[in-house]
Amino acid sequence: MIVFQKPKALTDAPFHYCPGCTHGIIHRLVAEVIDELGIEGKTIGIAPVGCSVMAYDYFNCDMIEAAHGRAPAVATGVKRANPENIVFTYQGDGDLASIGMAETVHSAARNENITVIFINNAIYGMTGGQMAPTSLPGQVTQTSPYGRDVKACGYPIRVCEMLSELEGPEYLERVTVNSVANVRKAKKAIKKAFQNQIDGKGFSLIEVISSCPTNWGMTPQAALKWIDEKMIPYYPLGVYKDRSAKKEEEAK
Amino acid sequence: MSEKVLMKGNEAIAEAAIVAGCRHYFGYPITPQTEIAAYMAKKMPKIGGTFLQAESEIAAINMVYGVSSAGLRVMTSSSSPGVSLKGEGLSYLAGADLPALIVNVQRGGPGLGGIQPSQSDYFQATRGGGHGDYHMIVLAPSSVQEMAELTVKGFELADQYRMTAMILADGTMGQMMEPVALDDLKVAPMPAKPWATTGTGMKRPHNIVNSLFLKPEELEKTNFERYERYAKIQATEARAEEYRMEDAEIAVAAFGIAARVSKNAVDEARKMGIKAGLIRPITLWPFPNEVFRKAAGHVKAMISVELSMGQMIEDVRLASECRVPVTLCNRAGGMIPTPEQVLEAIVAAAKGGC
Amino acid sequence: MKTTQFLFSGFGGQGILFAGKFLAYKGLIEGKQVSWLPSYGPEMRGGTASCSVIVSDEAVGSPIVSKPDVLIAMNLPSLDRFEGAVAPGGIIFADSTLIERKVTRTDVKAIYVPATKLASDNGFPTLANMILLGKILSELGEFNDAGVEAALAKVISAKHADMKEINLKALRLGAGQ
C-alpha cells in the first residue's frame, strides 16, 4: 500500500526554500495536478525571478526561466508557437504585480490560454524582505522600516479584484494554504486552472496567499496564523471570475 | 531571374522573414518601421502564423523569447527608442543561447529624438545592446534587395550559432522602394533544435532554457564557451563589399545609407583623378577587420562616413591598427551627409589635410 | 549612361507619392535601375510631402535627390523651397492653378500646367498629379502607351481596377498640353 509519494512531475532536487515556506506545498500541488491530468509530457513551465527562480530545477516538465515580470509574455510566445502545449507561469507578487504588471494585465485582457500561479506573500523574499506591491498597510519591511505608509507608498494591490474588471480572463480565484482544508481547496482551484487551459477556455490565474516566515520575522506557525488574521481580511478568499460558470448560469 | 517588384525596405524585410519560415512576429508601433508590423498583421493570419501587437517592446521581446524557446523562427522589429526597451530581452536571449531576428530601423536620438534616419545605435548594436558579456550578429543592408537577403541570412546565422541576429537599418532604408526579386531568395533548412522546450513527451529528460548561474565558476564557463563561438564567427562570417579599392589611396568606410551616398562621392572623386574607394561593412559584428587591415597597407587615409557623431570610426581605427589617419565625415540627428560633403572630405584627405 | 533625378513635392493628399511610384515602376518595366524615397512623418496628410525618384541606366547610388534634374512642384511652398536646388539645365514643372508666380531662375526650363484646374474641369479632381506626369513624360519623350499602361497596372491594385481608365485619361490629357 502506498501511503505517500512524491508527485512524478517533481524532480529529486531538494527544494532550497526556507523552513516553513509555503512554496514547497504549492509546487507539490501543481505537480500533483500535472500528474493527475497526465500532461507532464506536454507541459512547459515558466519560472519567474524571485524565490521560485529555480523552479526549473524542481519540475520534471520542460522549463523556461524568464526575465523579472515577463513570464506571461514568454508564456504567450510558447503557447502561440505550440498551442498543444500546456503552459503555466509561477510568479511571486513582486514579479507579477509590480515589475510585470503590464504583462499580467495584458495577457489577461487577451485571455491568453495559459495558467498563472501567483504567489502572494506580501514581500520580496529572495532579495531579503523588501516592500512588495501587496505588502499590507503598516507592514514593516526592509524598505518600509517604519511600516508601509500608504500616503507615501500607496495601497496594496488586490490582483484578482483588479483583473476581474477585465472582459478577458476566464478564471480568477484566490486561495491559501495555511491549513489542510485550505490546501485541498487550493489544489481544486489549481486543477481547474489547468483544466480550463486543456479545454481551451483561456486565461486562469490562481492567487495563493502564502507565508514568508523568514522575512516576516515569525515562526512558521505564527506566519500561518498571520495569514488568517492579517492577510485574508485584506485579500478575501474566493472566486473572482468564472466566465464559463456565469455563462451556464445565464443559460439557465 | 524572377520578376522584380518595387517594395519598401520595411516590407522586403517582412516578406523575406516569411520566406525564411518565420511564422511568429511580435511588435509595437514606432516610426519609421511600422510597415513591418502592418505587413505582418496582414499576412500572418492568412498563413497560419502569429501577429501580435504586444503591450510594450519589453513584452514583445519576451514573446520572442518564448517562441524561440519553443524552437521556432521568430522576429520582432522596432526603431531606436523601442530597441532600448528590448535591451533586457536581448541580454536574456544571449544568456539562454536563443536564436531570434531583431530589426532596428534606426532614427535619431538620444531620448525620443526624431523620426528621421540615423545610424547612432551602432554602439548599442555592435556591443550587444543589454547588460553582460555578449554579442549579436549585426547585419547592415544597403539596398532593399539586401534588406530581404540579409533577413534570410540573419535567421540562418541565428539558428546556426544559437544567438540573436540584428538587422541594423535606418529610416531611409526602411522607407525607400527599390526593385527586389524575392523569388531568388534561398533558404537553408532549419537545423534541429533538440534543446527546445516543446514538451518532454515523457521520452527525454526535461529541457531547461535559462540564463541563471549562481555559481560564478559555472557562469564564467558559459561566458568563455560563448566567446569561443564568437571567435569562430569572427573568423568566418565577417563580410564587406569593396568598391574601387584595388588601387585606392583614400578609403571611405560607410554602411547602409551612408555607403550609398559615399559611392556617389567616390565616383565623383575618381572623375577628378583622386584614387578613392569604398569599404562597405555588411556585417558590423563581426566587423570586417581583415579588409581594413589590408587596406591600411596601401591607402594614405581613411574616412568614416556616418549618420552619427562617430561610432563606427572606433572600429575602423582599431581594424586599421592606427596605421593611417582616420577622419570622420558625419551628420547626425536625422540628417544625411550629401555626396558633396563626402567628396569634400575625400579631397581634403587626398591633400593630406586631415 | 543616363541618370535622371526627379523630385515631386506638394501637399499631402495630392498624390505625390503615388506619382513617384508610377514613374519608378515605369522605369523598372523598361529595364532601368530605379529608387523611390518618400519624405515620411506627420506631414502625410495636409503638410508638405515630397518624394525622390531616380531612374538610371546604372545602379542607383544615393536615393536622396538633393539636386533634381526634374522638379515637380504642385504648390507654392514646394516651388519656394526647391527651385534653387534644381540642377542647371533642369526642368521645373509647376501646377499653375496653385502657383501664381513664375520660376525666377533663367538656367532651367519652366513648364506650367494648370493641372488642378484641368483635373476638376474634366471630372477627375484628384488626378492633377497624373496630368502633370503625362506632361513630364511627353516632354522627356518617354510617353508610350505600352509603358504607361503597364506601369498603371502595377500601381493600381486589382481592387481599384476601375480607376485605371480614368488615370490613363488624365495622363493623356497631360501629354497633350
PDB file of C-alpha atoms in Angstrom, chain C residues 21 41 51 63 71 94-95 98 107 128 136 138-139 144 149 151:
ATOM      1  CA  LYS C  21       5.757  55.306 -57.593  1.00  0.00           C
ATOM      2  CA  GLY C  41       6.420  61.589 -40.812  1.00  0.00           C
ATOM      3  CA  CYS C  51       9.330  62.117 -52.907  1.00  0.00           C
ATOM      4  CA  PRO C  63      18.461  57.503 -53.314  1.00  0.00           C
ATOM      5  CA  LEU C  71      11.272  69.226 -60.109  1.00  0.00           C
ATOM      6  CA  ALA C  94       4.642  73.706 -61.906  1.00  0.00           C
ATOM      7  CA  ASP C  95       0.924  73.372 -61.304  1.00  0.00           C
ATOM      8  CA  LEU C  98      -1.984  76.654 -57.421  1.00  0.00           C
ATOM      9  CA  ASP C 107      19.245  78.456 -66.252  1.00  0.00           C
ATOM     10  CA  ALA C 128      -3.786  66.654 -61.155  1.00  0.00           C
ATOM     11  CA  ILE C 136       6.520  65.266 -67.959  1.00  0.00           C
ATOM     12  CA  SER C 138       5.766  63.691 -73.215  1.00  0.00           C
ATOM     13  CA  GLU C 139       8.276  66.481 -72.569  1.00  0.00           C
ATOM     14  CA  ASN C 144       4.470  55.431 -74.783  1.00  0.00           C
ATOM     15  CA  GLU C 149      -0.404  51.135 -69.229  1.00  0.00           C
ATOM     16  CA  ALA C 151       3.022  50.944 -65.029  1.00  0.00           C
TER      17      ALA C 151
END
